[in-house]
Coordinates of C-alpha atoms in Angstrom, one line a residue:
X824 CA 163.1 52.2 100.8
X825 CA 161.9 52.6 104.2
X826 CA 158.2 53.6 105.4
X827 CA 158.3 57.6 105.8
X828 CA 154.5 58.2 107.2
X829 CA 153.0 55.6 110.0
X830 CA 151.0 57.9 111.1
X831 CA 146.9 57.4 111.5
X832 CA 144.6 59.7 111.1
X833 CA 141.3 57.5 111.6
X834 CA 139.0 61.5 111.1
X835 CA 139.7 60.5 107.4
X836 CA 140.6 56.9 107.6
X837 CA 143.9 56.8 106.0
X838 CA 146.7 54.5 106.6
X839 CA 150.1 55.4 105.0
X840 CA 152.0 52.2 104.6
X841 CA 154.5 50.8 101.7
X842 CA 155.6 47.4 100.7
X843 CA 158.8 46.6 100.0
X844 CA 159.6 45.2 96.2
X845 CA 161.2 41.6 96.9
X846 CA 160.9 41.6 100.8
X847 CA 158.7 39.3 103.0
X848 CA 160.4 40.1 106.3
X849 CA 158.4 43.0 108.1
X850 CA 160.2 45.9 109.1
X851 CA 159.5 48.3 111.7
X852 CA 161.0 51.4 111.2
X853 CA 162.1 54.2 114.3
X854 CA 160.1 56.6 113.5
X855 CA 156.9 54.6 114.6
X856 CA 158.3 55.4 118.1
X857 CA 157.9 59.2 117.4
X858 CA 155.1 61.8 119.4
X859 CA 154.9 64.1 116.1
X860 CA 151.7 64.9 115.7
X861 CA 149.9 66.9 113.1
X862 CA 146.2 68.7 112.7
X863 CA 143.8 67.2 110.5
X864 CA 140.9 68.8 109.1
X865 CA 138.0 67.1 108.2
X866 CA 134.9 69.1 106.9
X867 CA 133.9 71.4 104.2
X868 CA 132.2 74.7 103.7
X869 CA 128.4 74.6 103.0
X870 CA 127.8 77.4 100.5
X871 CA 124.2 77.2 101.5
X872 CA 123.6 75.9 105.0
X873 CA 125.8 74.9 108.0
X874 CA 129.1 74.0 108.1
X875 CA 131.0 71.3 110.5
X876 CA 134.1 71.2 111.0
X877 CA 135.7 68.2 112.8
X878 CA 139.1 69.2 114.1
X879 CA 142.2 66.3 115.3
X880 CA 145.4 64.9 115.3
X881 CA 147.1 62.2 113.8
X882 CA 148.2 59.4 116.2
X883 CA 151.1 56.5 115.8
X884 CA 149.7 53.4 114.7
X885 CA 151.3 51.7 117.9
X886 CA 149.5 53.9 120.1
X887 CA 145.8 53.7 121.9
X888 CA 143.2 53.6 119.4
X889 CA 141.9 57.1 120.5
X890 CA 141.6 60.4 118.3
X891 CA 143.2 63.5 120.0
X892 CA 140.5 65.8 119.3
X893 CA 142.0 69.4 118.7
X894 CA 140.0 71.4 121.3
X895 CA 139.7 75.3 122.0
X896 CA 140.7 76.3 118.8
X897 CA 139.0 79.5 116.4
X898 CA 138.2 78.8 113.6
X899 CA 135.8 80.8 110.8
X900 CA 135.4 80.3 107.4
X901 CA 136.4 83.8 105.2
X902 CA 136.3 85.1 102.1
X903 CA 138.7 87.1 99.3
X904 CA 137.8 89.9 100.4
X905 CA 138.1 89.6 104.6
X906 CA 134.8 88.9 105.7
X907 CA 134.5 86.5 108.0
X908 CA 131.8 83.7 109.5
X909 CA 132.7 82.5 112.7
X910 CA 132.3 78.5 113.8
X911 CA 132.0 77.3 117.4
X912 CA 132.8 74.5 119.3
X913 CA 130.3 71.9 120.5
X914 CA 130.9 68.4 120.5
X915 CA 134.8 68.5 121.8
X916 CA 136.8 69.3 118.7
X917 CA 133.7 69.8 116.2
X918 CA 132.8 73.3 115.4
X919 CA 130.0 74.3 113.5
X920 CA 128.8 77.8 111.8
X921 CA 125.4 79.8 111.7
X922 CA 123.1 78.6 108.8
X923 CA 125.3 80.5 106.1
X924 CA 124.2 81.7 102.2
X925 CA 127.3 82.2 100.3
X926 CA 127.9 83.6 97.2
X927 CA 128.5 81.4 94.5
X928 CA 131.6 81.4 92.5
X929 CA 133.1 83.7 95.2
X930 CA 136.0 82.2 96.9
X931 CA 136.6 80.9 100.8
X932 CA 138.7 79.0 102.7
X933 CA 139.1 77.8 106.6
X934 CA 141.3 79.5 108.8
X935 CA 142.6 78.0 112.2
X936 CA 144.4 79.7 115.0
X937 CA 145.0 76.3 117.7
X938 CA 145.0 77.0 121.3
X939 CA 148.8 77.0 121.5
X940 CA 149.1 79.9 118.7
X941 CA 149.5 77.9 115.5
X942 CA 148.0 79.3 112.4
X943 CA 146.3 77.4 109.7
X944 CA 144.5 78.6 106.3
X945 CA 143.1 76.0 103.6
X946 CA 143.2 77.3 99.9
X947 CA 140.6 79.6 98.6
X948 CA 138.1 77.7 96.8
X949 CA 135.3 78.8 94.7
X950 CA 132.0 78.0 95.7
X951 CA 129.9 75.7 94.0
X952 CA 125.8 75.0 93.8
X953 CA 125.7 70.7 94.2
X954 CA 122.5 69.9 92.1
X955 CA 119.8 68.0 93.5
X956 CA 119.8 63.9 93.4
X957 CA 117.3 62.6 90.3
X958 CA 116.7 59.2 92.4
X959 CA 117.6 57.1 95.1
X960 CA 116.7 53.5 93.7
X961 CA 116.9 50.1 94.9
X962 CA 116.4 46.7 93.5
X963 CA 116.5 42.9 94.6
X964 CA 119.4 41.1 92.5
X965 CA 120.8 37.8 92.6
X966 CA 123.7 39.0 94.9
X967 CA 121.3 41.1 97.2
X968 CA 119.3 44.3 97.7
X969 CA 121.0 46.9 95.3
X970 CA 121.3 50.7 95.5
X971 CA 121.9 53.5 92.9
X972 CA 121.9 56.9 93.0
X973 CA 121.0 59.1 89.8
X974 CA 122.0 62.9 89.4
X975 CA 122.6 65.5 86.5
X976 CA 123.7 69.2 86.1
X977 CA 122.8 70.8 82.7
X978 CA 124.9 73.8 83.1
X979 CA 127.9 71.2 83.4
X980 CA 129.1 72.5 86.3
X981 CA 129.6 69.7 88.3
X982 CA 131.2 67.1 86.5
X983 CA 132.6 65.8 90.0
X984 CA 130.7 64.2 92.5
X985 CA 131.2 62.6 95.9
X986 CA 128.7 60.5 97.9
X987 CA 128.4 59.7 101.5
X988 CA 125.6 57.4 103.1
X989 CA 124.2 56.7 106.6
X990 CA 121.9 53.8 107.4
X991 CA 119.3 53.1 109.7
X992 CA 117.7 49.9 110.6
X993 CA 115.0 48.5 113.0
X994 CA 116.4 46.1 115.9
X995 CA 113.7 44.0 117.6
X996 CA 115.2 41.8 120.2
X997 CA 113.7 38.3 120.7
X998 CA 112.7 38.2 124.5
X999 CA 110.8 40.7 126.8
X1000 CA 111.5 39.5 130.0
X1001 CA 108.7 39.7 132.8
X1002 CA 110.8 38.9 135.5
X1003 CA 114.2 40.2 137.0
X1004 CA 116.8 39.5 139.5
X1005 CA 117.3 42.5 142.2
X1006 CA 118.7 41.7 145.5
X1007 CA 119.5 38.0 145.3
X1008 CA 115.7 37.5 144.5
X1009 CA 113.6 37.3 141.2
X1010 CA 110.5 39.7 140.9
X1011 CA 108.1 41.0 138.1
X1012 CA 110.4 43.3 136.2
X1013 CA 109.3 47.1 137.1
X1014 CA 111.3 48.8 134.0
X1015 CA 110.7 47.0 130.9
X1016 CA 113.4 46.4 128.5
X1017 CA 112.7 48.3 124.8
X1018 CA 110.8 46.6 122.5
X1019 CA 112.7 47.5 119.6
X1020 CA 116.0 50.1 119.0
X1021 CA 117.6 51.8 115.7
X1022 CA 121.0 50.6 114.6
X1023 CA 122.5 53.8 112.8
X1024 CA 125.8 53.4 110.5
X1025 CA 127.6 55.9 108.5
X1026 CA 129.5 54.9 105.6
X1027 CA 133.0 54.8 105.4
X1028 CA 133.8 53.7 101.8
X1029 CA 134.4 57.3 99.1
X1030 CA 132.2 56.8 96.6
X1031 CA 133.5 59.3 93.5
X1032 CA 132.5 60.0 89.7
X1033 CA 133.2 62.4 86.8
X1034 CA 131.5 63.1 83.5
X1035 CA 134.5 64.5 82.2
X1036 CA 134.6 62.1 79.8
X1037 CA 130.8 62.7 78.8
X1038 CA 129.1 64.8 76.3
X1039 CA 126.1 65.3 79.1
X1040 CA 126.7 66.1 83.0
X1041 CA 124.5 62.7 83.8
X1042 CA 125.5 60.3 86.4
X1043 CA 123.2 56.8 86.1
X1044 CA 122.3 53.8 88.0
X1045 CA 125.5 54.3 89.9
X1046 CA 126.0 51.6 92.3
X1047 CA 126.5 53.3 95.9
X1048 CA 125.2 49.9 98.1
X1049 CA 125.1 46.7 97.9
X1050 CA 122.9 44.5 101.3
X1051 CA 123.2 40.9 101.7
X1052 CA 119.8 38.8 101.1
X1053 CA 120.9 37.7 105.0
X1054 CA 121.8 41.1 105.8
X1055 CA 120.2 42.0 109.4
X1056 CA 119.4 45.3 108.1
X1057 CA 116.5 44.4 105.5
X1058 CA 114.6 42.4 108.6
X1059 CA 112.1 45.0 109.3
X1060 CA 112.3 48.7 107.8
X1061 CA 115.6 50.1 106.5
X1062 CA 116.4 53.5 105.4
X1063 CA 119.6 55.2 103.6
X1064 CA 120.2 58.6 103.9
X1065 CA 121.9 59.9 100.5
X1066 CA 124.5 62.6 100.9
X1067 CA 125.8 64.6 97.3
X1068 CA 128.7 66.7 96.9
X1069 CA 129.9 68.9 94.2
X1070 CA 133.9 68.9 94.0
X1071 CA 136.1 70.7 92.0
X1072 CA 138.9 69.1 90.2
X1073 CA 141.5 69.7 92.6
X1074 CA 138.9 68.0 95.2
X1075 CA 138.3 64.9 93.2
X1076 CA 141.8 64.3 92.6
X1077 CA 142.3 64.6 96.8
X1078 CA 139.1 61.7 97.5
X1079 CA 140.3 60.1 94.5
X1080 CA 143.7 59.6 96.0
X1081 CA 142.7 59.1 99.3
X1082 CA 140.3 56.2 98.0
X1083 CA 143.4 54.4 96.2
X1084 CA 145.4 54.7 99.6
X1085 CA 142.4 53.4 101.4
X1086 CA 140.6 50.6 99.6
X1087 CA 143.0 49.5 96.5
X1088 CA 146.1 48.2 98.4
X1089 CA 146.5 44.3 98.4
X1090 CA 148.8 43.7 96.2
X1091 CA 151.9 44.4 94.7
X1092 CA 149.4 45.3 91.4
X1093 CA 147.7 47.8 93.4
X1094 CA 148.2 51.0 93.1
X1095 CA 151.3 52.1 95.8
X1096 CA 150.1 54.9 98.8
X1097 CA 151.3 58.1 98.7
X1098 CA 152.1 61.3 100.7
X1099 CA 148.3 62.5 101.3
X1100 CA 148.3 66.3 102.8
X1101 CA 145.4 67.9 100.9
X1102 CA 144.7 72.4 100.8
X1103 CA 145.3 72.7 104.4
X1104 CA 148.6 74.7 105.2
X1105 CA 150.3 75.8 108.2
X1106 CA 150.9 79.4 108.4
X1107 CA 153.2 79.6 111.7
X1108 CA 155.6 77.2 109.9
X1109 CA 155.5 75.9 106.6
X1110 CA 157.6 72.6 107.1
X1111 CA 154.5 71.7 109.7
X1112 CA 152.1 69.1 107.8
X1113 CA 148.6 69.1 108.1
X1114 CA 145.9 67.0 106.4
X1115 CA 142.4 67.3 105.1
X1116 CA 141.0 69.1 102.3
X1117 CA 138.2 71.6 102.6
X1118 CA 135.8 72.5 99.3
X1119 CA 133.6 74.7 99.7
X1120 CA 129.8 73.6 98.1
X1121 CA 126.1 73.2 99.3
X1122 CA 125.0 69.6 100.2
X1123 CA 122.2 67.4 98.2
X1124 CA 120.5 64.7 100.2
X1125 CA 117.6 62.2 100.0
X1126 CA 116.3 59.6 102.0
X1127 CA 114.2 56.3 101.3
X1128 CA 112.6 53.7 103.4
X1129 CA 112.9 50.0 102.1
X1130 CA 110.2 47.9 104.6
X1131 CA 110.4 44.2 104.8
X1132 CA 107.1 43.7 102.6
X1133 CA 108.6 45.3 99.5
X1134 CA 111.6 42.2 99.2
X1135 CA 111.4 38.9 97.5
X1136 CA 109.2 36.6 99.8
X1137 CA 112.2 33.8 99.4
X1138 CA 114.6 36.0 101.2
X1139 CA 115.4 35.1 104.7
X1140 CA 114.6 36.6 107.6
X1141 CA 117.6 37.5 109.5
X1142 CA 117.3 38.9 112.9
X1143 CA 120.8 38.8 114.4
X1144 CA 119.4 37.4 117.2
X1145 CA 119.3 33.6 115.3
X1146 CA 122.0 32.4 118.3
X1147 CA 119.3 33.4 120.7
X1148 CA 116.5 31.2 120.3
X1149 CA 115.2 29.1 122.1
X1150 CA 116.1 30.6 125.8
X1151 CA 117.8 28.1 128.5
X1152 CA 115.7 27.0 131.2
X1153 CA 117.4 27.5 135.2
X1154 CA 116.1 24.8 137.4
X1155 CA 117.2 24.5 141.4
X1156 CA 119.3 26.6 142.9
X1157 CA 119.8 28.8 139.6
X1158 CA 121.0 32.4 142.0
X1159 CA 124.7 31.9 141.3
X1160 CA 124.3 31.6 137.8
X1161 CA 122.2 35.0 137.7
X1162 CA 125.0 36.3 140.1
X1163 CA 127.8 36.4 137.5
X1164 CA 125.7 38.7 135.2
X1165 CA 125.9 36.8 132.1
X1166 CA 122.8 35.7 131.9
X1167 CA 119.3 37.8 132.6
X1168 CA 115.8 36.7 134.2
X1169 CA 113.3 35.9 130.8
X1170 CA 109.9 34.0 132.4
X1171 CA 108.8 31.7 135.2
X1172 CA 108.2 28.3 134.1
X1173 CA 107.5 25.1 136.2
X1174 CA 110.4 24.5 138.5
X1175 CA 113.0 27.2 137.4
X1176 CA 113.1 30.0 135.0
X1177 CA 114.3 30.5 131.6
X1178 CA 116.9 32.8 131.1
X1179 CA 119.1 34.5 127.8
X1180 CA 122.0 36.7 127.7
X1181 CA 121.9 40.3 128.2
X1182 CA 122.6 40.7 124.3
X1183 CA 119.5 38.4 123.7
X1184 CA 117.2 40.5 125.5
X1185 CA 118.3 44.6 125.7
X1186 CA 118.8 45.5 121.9
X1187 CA 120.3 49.0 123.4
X1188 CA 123.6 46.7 123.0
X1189 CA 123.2 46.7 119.3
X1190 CA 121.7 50.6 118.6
X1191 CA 119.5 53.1 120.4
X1192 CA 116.3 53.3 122.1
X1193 CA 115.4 56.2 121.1
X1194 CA 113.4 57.0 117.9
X1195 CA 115.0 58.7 115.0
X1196 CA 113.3 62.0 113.9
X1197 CA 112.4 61.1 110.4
X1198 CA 110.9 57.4 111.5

């Protein structure tokens, strides 16, 4: 059998690859050669807020490691009966909508019209209500720092969910340098280096249940993180930002797929990839492909802060910065060596200077500088 899709679509992280039963040598098939390209979608509808649409193309695995954002399209979200919500490009090939309150259990899909003149439409979807998270919790464990999230729907509506994370973490560098080298000379530095940045991180693993199975809508102590007891992350504050989803069936079968093609290969045990499209359809021509499944549901989200104080005193404390320490120290004619730009300027000392690498001493090189909102 040979390998029908190596295409990448890195919006939605999938890899379509197959083994062959009984067969070590590696093949490379023609088709990797091709410049086929299709539209993925990657979004969903928020019934009760607003909703982002990120809009690209899938790329040949041998190719740059680039997305071909799909730019200068219109798009808007509509409904059985013709109305229509317009989204608009922003960020180059996102598009986002008003703040929108849709009607619940009333249908919508995604239509697409490309800049070249190629339709799209996703399948109408009802839309559903996602209830709120019941907790966020975290605990120390013998592995590491553990965290669940808790949720329930007593109408039994839901019955599927979907999770999605982002983290944030303090980063405070070990050096503040009070010297600097500008014009073949060293100096007292004039713009300080920052004191500390924000390393942000948005998961990338699909995180899925279903109560189906359950005489009660309840989802408990479900495992969504697990952090190192070394993990740089927990050395000062850390906060995860909880993101819940209400799918239908049809939606949970789509993530559930995509998660087997995505995390479960390994073996010849594993379960084996397969043709991933999802509810998005070309209308201009129905033998063109495209990828991504839209649902259409509000969002539930909640955010806690985990600071240093709060863990195990015998945990380590992990900087990230443990290769830094202590600095080097310059003595004699140390110019050339600040020439090549590898190292940095830290402090005077008798008969030289000391001096660290630019990752040592500007954390910028790790996150931002710039304080989140909600810290």
């Amino acid at each position: 059998m040979r390998p029908a899709f190596p295409l990448v679509c890195r919006g939605l992280a999938w890899l379509l690859v197959l083994l062959l039963p009984a067969c070590v040598d590696p093949y490379s098939p023609e088709i990797l050669a091709a410049k086929r390209s299709y539209l993925v979608v990657d979004g969903f509808i928020n019934s009760q807020g607003v909703t982002t649409i990120k809009l690209s193309r899938t790329f040949a695995i041998t190719s740059l490691p680039k997305v071909p954002n799909e730019t200068r399209a219109t798009v808007y979200i509509e409904d059985a009966a013709g109305a229509r919500f317009p989204l608009a490009e922003g960020a180059t090939g996102t598009y986002t909508s008003a703040y929108l309150t849709l009607t619940t259990g009333r249908t919508y899909r995604l239509r697409i019209a490309t800049a070249a003149g190629v339709l799209y439409a996703s399948d109408f979807v009802p839309a559903k209500i996602t209830p709120p998270l019941d907790a966020v919790d975290w605990r120390p464990e013998p592995t590491g720092l553990g965290i669940y999230v808790s949720a329930h729907d007593d109408t039994k509506a839901t019955q599927y969910y979907r999770w999605e994370y982002e983290e944030t973490w303090e980063i405070i560098p070990p050096f503040s340098p009070s010297i600097e080298f500008v014009n073949n000379a060293i100096r007292p530095i004039r713009v300080l280096y920052p004191a500390q940045c924000w390393g942000n991180e948005r998961a990338a693993a699909i995180q899925l249940a279903k109560t189906t199975a359950l005489s009660k809508d309840i989802v408990s102590d479900l495992l969504l993180r697990r952090l190192a007891r070394t993990s740089e992350r927990l050395y000062r504050r850390y906060s995860i930002l909880v993101q819940q989803h209400a799918l239908t069936k049809e939606e949970y079968a789509y993530w559930e797929l995509l998660r087997k093609n995505t995390e479960s290969l390994g073996t010849l045990f594993d379960p084996q990839p397969s043709q991933l499209t999802g509810n998005v359809h070309c209308l201009s021509n129905d033998t063109e492909l495209a990828f991504g499944f839209v649902g259409a549901h509000s969002l539930a989200q909640k955010r806690i802060f985990i600071e240093r104080g709060q863990l195990p005193f015998d945990w380590p404390f992990v900087s990230g910065y443990e290769a830094c320490v202590p600095p080097d120290t310059a003595k004699g004619n140390y110019i050339p060596l600040l020439r090549t730009g590898f190292v940095v300027p830290v402090s005077e000392v008798r008969d030289g200077i000391t001096v660290a690498s630019l990752d040592c001493v500007d954390c910028r090189r790790r996150g931002s500088a710039n304080r989140p909102a909600f810290w």
